[in-house]
mmCIF file of C-alpha atoms in Angstrom:
data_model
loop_
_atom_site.group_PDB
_atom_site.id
_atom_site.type_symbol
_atom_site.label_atom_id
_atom_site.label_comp_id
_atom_site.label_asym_id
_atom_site.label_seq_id
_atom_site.Cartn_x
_atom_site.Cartn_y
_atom_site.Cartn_z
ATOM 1 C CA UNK A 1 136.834 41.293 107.619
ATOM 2 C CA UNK A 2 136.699 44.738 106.085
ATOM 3 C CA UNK A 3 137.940 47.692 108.222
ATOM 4 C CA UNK A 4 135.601 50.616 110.012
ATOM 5 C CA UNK A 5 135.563 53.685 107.799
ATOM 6 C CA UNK A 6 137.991 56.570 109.349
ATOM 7 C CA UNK A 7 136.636 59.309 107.549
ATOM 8 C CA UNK A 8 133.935 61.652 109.363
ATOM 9 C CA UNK A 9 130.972 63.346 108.048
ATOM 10 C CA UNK A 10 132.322 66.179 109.966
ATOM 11 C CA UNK A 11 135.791 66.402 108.070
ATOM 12 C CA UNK A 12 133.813 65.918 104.586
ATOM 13 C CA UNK A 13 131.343 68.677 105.696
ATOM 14 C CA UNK A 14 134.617 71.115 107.020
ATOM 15 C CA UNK A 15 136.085 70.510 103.299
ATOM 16 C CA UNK A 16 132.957 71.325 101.455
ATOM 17 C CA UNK A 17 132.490 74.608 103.787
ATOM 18 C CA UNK A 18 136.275 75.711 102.970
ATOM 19 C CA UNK A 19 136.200 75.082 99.292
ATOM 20 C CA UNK A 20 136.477 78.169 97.530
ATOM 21 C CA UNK A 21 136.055 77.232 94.096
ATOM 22 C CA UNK A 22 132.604 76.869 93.098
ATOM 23 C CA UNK A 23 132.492 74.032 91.138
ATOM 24 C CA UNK A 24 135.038 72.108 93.230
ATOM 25 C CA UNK A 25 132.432 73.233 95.976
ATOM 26 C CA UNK A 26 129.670 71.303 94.444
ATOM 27 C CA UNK A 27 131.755 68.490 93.626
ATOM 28 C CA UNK A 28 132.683 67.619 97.265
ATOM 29 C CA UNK A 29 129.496 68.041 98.222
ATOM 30 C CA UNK A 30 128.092 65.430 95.867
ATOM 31 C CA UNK A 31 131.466 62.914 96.935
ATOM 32 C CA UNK A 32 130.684 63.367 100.349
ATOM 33 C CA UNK A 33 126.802 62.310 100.211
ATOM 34 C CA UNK A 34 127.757 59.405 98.238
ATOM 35 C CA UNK A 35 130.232 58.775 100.639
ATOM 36 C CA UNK A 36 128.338 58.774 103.256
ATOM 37 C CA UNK A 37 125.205 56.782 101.814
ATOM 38 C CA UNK A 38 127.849 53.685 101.145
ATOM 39 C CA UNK A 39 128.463 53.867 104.828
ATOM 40 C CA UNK A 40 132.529 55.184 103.909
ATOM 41 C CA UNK A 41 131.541 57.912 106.963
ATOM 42 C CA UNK A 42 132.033 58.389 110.610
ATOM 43 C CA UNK A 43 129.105 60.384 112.386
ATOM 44 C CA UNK A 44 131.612 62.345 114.040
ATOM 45 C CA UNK A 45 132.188 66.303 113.596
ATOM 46 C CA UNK A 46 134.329 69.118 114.804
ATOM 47 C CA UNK A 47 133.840 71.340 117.866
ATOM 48 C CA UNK A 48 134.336 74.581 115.862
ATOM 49 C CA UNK A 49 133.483 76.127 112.680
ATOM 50 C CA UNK A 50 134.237 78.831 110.826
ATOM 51 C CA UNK A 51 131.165 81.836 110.739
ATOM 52 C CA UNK A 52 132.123 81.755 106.406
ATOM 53 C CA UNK A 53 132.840 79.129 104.178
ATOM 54 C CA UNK A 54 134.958 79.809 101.330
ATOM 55 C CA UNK A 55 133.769 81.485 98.560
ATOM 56 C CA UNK A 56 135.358 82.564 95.091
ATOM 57 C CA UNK A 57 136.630 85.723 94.515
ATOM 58 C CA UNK A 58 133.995 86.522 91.963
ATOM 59 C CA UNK A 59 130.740 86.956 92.034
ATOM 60 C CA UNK A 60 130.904 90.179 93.639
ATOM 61 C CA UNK A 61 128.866 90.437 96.695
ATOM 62 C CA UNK A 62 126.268 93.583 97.852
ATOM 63 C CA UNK A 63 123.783 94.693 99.975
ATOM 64 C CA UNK A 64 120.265 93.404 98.331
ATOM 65 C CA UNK A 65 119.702 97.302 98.032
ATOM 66 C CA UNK A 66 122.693 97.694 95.816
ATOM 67 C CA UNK A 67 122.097 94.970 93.366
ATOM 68 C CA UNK A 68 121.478 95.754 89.378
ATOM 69 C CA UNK A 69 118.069 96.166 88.381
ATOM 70 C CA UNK A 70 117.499 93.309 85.443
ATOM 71 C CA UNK A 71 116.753 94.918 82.395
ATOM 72 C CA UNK A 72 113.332 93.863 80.077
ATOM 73 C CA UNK A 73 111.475 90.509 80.301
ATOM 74 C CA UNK A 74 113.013 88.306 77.264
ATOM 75 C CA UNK A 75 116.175 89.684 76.402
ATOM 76 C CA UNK A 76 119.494 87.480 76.980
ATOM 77 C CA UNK A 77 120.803 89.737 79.793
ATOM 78 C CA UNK A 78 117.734 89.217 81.537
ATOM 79 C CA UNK A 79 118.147 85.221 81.366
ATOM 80 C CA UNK A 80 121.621 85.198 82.486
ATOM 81 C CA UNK A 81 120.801 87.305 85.472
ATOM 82 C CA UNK A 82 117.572 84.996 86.338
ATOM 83 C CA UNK A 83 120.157 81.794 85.958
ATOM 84 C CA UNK A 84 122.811 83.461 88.134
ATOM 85 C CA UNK A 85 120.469 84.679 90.705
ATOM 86 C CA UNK A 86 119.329 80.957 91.187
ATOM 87 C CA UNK A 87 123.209 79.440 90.673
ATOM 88 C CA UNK A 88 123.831 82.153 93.820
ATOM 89 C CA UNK A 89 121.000 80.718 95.866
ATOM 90 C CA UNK A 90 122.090 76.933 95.175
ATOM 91 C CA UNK A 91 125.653 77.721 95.787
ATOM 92 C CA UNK A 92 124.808 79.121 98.948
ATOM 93 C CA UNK A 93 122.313 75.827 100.056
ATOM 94 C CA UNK A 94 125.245 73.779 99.536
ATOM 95 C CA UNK A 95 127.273 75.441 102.121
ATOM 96 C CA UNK A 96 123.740 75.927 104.641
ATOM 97 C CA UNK A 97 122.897 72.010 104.061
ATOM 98 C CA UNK A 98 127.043 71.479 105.359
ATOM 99 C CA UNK A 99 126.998 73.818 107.944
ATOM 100 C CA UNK A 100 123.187 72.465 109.044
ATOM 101 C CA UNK A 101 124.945 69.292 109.100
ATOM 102 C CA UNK A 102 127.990 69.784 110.866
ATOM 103 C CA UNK A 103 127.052 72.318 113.290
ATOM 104 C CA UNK A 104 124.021 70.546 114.444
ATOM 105 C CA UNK A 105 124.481 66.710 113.715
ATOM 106 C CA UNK A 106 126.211 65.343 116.553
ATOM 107 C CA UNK A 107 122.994 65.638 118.666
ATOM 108 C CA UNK A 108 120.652 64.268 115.693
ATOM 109 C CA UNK A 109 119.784 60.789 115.101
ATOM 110 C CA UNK A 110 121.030 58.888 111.554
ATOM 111 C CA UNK A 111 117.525 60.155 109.481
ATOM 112 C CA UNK A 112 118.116 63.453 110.209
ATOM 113 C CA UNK A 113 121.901 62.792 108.717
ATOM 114 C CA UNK A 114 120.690 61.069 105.857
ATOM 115 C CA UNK A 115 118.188 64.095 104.905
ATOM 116 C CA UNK A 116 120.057 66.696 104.989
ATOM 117 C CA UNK A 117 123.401 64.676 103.620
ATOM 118 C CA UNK A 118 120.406 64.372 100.516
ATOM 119 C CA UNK A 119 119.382 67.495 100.544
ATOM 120 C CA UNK A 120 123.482 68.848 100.102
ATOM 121 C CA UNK A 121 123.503 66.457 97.383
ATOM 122 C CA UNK A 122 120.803 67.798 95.811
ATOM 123 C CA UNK A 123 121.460 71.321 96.103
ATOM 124 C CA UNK A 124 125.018 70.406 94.436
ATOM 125 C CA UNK A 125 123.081 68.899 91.312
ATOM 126 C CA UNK A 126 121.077 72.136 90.997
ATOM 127 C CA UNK A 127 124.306 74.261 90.903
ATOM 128 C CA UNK A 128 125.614 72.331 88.193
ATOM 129 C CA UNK A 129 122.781 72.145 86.473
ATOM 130 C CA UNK A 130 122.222 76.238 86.364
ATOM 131 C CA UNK A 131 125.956 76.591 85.793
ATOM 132 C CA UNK A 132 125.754 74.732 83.004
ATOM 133 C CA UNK A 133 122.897 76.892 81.400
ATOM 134 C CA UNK A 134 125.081 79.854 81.966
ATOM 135 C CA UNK A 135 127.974 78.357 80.127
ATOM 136 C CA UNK A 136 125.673 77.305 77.367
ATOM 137 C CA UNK A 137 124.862 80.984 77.022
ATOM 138 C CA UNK A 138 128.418 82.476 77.096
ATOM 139 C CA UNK A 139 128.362 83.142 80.676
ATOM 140 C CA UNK A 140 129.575 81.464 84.182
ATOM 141 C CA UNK A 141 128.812 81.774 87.895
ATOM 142 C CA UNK A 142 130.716 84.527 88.946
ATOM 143 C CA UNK A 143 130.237 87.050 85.949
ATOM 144 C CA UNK A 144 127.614 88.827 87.705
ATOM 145 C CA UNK A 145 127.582 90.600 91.545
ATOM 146 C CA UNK A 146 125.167 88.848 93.548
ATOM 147 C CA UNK A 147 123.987 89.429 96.969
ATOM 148 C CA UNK A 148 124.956 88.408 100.504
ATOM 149 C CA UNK A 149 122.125 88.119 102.407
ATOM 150 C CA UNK A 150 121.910 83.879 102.507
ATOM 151 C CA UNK A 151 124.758 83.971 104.744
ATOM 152 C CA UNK A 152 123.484 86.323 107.401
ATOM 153 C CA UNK A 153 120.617 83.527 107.799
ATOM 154 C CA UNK A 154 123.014 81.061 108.829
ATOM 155 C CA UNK A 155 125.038 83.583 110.825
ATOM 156 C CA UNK A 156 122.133 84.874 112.610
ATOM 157 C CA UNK A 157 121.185 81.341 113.485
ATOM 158 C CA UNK A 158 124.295 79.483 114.268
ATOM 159 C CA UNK A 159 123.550 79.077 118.006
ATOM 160 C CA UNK A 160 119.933 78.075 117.347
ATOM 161 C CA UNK A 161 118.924 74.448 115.734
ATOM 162 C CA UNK A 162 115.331 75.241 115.870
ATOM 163 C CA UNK A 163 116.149 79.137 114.555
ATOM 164 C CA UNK A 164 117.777 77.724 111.630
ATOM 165 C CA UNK A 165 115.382 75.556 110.698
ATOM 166 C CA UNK A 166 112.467 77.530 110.955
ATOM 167 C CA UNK A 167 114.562 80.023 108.851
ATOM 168 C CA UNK A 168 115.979 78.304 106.290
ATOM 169 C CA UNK A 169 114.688 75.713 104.817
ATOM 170 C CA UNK A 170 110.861 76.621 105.794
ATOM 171 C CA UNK A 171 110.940 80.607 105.405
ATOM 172 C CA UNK A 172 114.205 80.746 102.367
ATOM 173 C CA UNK A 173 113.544 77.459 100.850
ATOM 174 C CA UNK A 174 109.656 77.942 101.297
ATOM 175 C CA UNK A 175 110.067 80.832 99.035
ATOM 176 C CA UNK A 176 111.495 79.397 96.466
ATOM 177 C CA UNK A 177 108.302 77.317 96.033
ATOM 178 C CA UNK A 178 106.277 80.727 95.908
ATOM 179 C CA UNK A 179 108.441 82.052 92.802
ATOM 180 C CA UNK A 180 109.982 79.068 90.776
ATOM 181 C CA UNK A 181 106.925 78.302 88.672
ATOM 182 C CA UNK A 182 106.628 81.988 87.680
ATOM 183 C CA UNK A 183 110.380 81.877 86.431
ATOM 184 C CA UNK A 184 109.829 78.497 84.971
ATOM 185 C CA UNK A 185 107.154 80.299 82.895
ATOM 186 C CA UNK A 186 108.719 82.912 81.642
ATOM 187 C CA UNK A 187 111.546 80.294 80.615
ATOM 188 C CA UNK A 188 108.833 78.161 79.003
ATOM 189 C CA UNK A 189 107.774 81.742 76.809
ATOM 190 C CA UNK A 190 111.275 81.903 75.989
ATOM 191 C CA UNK A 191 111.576 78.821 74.348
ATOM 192 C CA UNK A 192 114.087 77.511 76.151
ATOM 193 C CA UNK A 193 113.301 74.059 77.304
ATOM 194 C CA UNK A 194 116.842 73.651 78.908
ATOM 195 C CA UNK A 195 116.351 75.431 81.887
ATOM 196 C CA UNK A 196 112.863 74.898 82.027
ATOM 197 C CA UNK A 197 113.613 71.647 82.245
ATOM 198 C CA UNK A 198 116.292 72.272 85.201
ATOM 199 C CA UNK A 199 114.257 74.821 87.125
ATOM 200 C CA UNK A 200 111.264 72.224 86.996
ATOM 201 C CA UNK A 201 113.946 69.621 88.723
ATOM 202 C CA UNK A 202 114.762 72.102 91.087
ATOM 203 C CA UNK A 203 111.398 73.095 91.928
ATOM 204 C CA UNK A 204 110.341 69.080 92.544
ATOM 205 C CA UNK A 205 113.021 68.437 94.812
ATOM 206 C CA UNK A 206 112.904 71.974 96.907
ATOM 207 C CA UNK A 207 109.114 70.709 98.211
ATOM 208 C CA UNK A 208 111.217 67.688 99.531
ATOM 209 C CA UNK A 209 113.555 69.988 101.067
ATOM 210 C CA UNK A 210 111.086 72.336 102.678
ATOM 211 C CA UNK A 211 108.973 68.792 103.978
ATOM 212 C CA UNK A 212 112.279 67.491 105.875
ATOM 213 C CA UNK A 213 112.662 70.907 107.386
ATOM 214 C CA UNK A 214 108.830 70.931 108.878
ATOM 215 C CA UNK A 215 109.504 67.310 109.677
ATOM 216 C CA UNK A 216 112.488 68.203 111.930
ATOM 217 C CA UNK A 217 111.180 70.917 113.080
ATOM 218 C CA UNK A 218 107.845 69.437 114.138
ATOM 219 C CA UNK A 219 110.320 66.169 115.684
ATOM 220 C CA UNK A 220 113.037 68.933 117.544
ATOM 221 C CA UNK A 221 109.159 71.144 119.012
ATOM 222 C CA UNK A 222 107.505 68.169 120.437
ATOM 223 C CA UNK A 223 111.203 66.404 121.660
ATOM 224 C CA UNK A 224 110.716 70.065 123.794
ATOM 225 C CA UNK A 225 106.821 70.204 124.324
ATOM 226 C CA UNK A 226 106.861 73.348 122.063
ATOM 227 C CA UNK A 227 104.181 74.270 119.944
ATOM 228 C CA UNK A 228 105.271 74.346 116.708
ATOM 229 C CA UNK A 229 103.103 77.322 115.486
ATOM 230 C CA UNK A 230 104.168 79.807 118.108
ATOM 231 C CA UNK A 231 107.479 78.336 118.263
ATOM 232 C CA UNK A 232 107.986 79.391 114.364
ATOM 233 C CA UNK A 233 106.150 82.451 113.878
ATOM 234 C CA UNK A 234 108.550 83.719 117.380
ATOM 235 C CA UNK A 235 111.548 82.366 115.602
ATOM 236 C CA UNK A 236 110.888 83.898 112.565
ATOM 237 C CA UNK A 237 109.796 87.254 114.406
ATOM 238 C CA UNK A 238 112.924 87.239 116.204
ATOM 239 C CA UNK A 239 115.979 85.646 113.622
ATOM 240 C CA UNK A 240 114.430 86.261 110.551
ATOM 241 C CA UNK A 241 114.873 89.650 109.106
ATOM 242 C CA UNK A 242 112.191 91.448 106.981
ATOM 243 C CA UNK A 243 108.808 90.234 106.023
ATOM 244 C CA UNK A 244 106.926 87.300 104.559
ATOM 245 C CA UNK A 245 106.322 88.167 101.098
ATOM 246 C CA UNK A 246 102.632 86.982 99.647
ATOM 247 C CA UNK A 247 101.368 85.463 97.395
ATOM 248 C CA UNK A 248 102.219 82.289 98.670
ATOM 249 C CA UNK A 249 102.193 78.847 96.754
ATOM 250 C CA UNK A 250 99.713 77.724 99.430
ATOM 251 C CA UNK A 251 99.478 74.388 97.274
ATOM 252 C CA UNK A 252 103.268 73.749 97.313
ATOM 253 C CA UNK A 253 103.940 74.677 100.728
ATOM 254 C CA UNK A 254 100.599 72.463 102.053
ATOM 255 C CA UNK A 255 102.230 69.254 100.497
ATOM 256 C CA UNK A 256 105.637 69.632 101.972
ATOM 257 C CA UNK A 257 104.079 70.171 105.410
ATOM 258 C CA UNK A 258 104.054 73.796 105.902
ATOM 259 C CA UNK A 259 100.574 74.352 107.076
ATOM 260 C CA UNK A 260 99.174 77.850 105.983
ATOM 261 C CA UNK A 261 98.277 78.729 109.631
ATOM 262 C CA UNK A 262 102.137 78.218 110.053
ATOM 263 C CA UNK A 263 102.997 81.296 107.933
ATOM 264 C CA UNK A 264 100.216 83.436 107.080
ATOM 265 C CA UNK A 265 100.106 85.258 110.581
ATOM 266 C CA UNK A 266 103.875 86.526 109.496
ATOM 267 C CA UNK A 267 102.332 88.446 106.384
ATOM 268 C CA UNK A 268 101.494 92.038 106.137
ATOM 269 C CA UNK A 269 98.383 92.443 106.244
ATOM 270 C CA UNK A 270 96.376 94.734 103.630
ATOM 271 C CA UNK A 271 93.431 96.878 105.258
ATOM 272 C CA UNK A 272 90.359 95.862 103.697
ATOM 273 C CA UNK A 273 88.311 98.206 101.208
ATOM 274 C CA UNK A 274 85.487 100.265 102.558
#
């Protein structure tokens, strides 16, 4: 007879969130999804979290309005600041797939669990994978400031499941499909294959990501008898801070579930030409 697993998803997601080492960051996240997946995990999590995880005490953060200006199109400064800028943003998906997780899971069934445990695996992969291009051009994670403005997403939605899905993964994560295979181009121009080659893995597993947040979200709007167009374009209108930025990667978006009529409404509009 083998014995019930003690550990909780909760506890695993609370030491993830608290980590403030970046690389030991990643790491737990990737032992706790394979944790989980061989069924070594409770579905059990805490009453409380903490409004920040841990974070290292470098990169530097700023306002978005503070942050460098990257210098010409080619040069090596320019790459390092492109590959930091996305080590940043998977960083901070590791701790907004946890906190998804363990703020919201106790009232989800075992799919949504086994998403989002997937997607916190795979957003752990992607940080290693971009640190790893830093270090291969005499750089790290942390050598450059970097802005704070993930974080408010997940503060300004913490009391909100269906706020912090319509924010995150379909309005932050959506946007990532809209300018990943511009960057992966101008890697490709560079000649180096490397991170094209680890943007391009990023870029095929983000539409997965942004698909299991419209699937949840469409699941949590008719659980309610919302509609799930008005329901996002208010959520976004109220939580989300700023604008919709076009041009959109309608084709990307369309085949993770994000219907154009979702998110086009949201986007200034440009007066037409006499």
């Amino acid at each position: 007879m083998t014995n019930a697993p003690t550990q909780t998803l909760g506890a695993m997601a609370a030491q993830v969130l608290g980590c403030d080492d970046a690389i030991l960051k990643a790491r737990k996240s990737r032992e706790a999804a394979s944790l989980w997946q061989a069924g070594a995990l409770v579905a059990s999590f805490p009453k409380a979290l903490p409004a920040r995880p841990g974070r290292p005490q470098k990169p530097q953060l700023l306002p978005p309005g503070e942050m460098p200006r990257r210098r010409k199109a080619g040069s090596l400064a320019t790459r390092i600041a492109l590959l930091h800028a996305v080590a940043h943003i998977e960083l901070n998906a590791i701790d907004l797939a946890w906190d998804l997780i363990a703020r919201f899971g106790a009232d989800m069934p075992r799919d949504f669990l086994d998403d989002w445990v997937g997607v916190a695996d795979d957003e752990a992969r992607h940080f290693m994978l971009i640190s790893d291009r830093l270090i291969a051009y005499g750089s790290a994670y942390g050598e450059l400031p970097a802005h704070d403005g993930l974080w408010e997403a997940a503060i300004n939605t913490a009391d909100c499941f269906e706020a912090r899905l319509a924010v995150v993964p379909l309005v932050l994560e959506a946007r990532g499909l809209d300018v990943t295979p511009s960057m992966i181009a101008r890697f490709q121009s560079m000649g180096d294959s490397e991170s094209v080659e680890a943007l391009s893995t990023i870029y095929h597993d983000e539409i997965g990501h942004v698909a299991a947040g419209a699937r949840w979200f469409h699941w949590h709007c008719e659980r309610l008898g919302l509609d799930p167009e008005k329901s996002f374009q208010s959520l976004v209108t109220r939580y989300f801070r700023g604008a919709l930025k076009p041009p959109f990667n309608v084709e990307a978006r369309s085949k993770a579930g994000l219907a154009e009529s979702f998110y086009q409404p949201l986007a200034p509009q440009t007066a037409e030409k006499p």
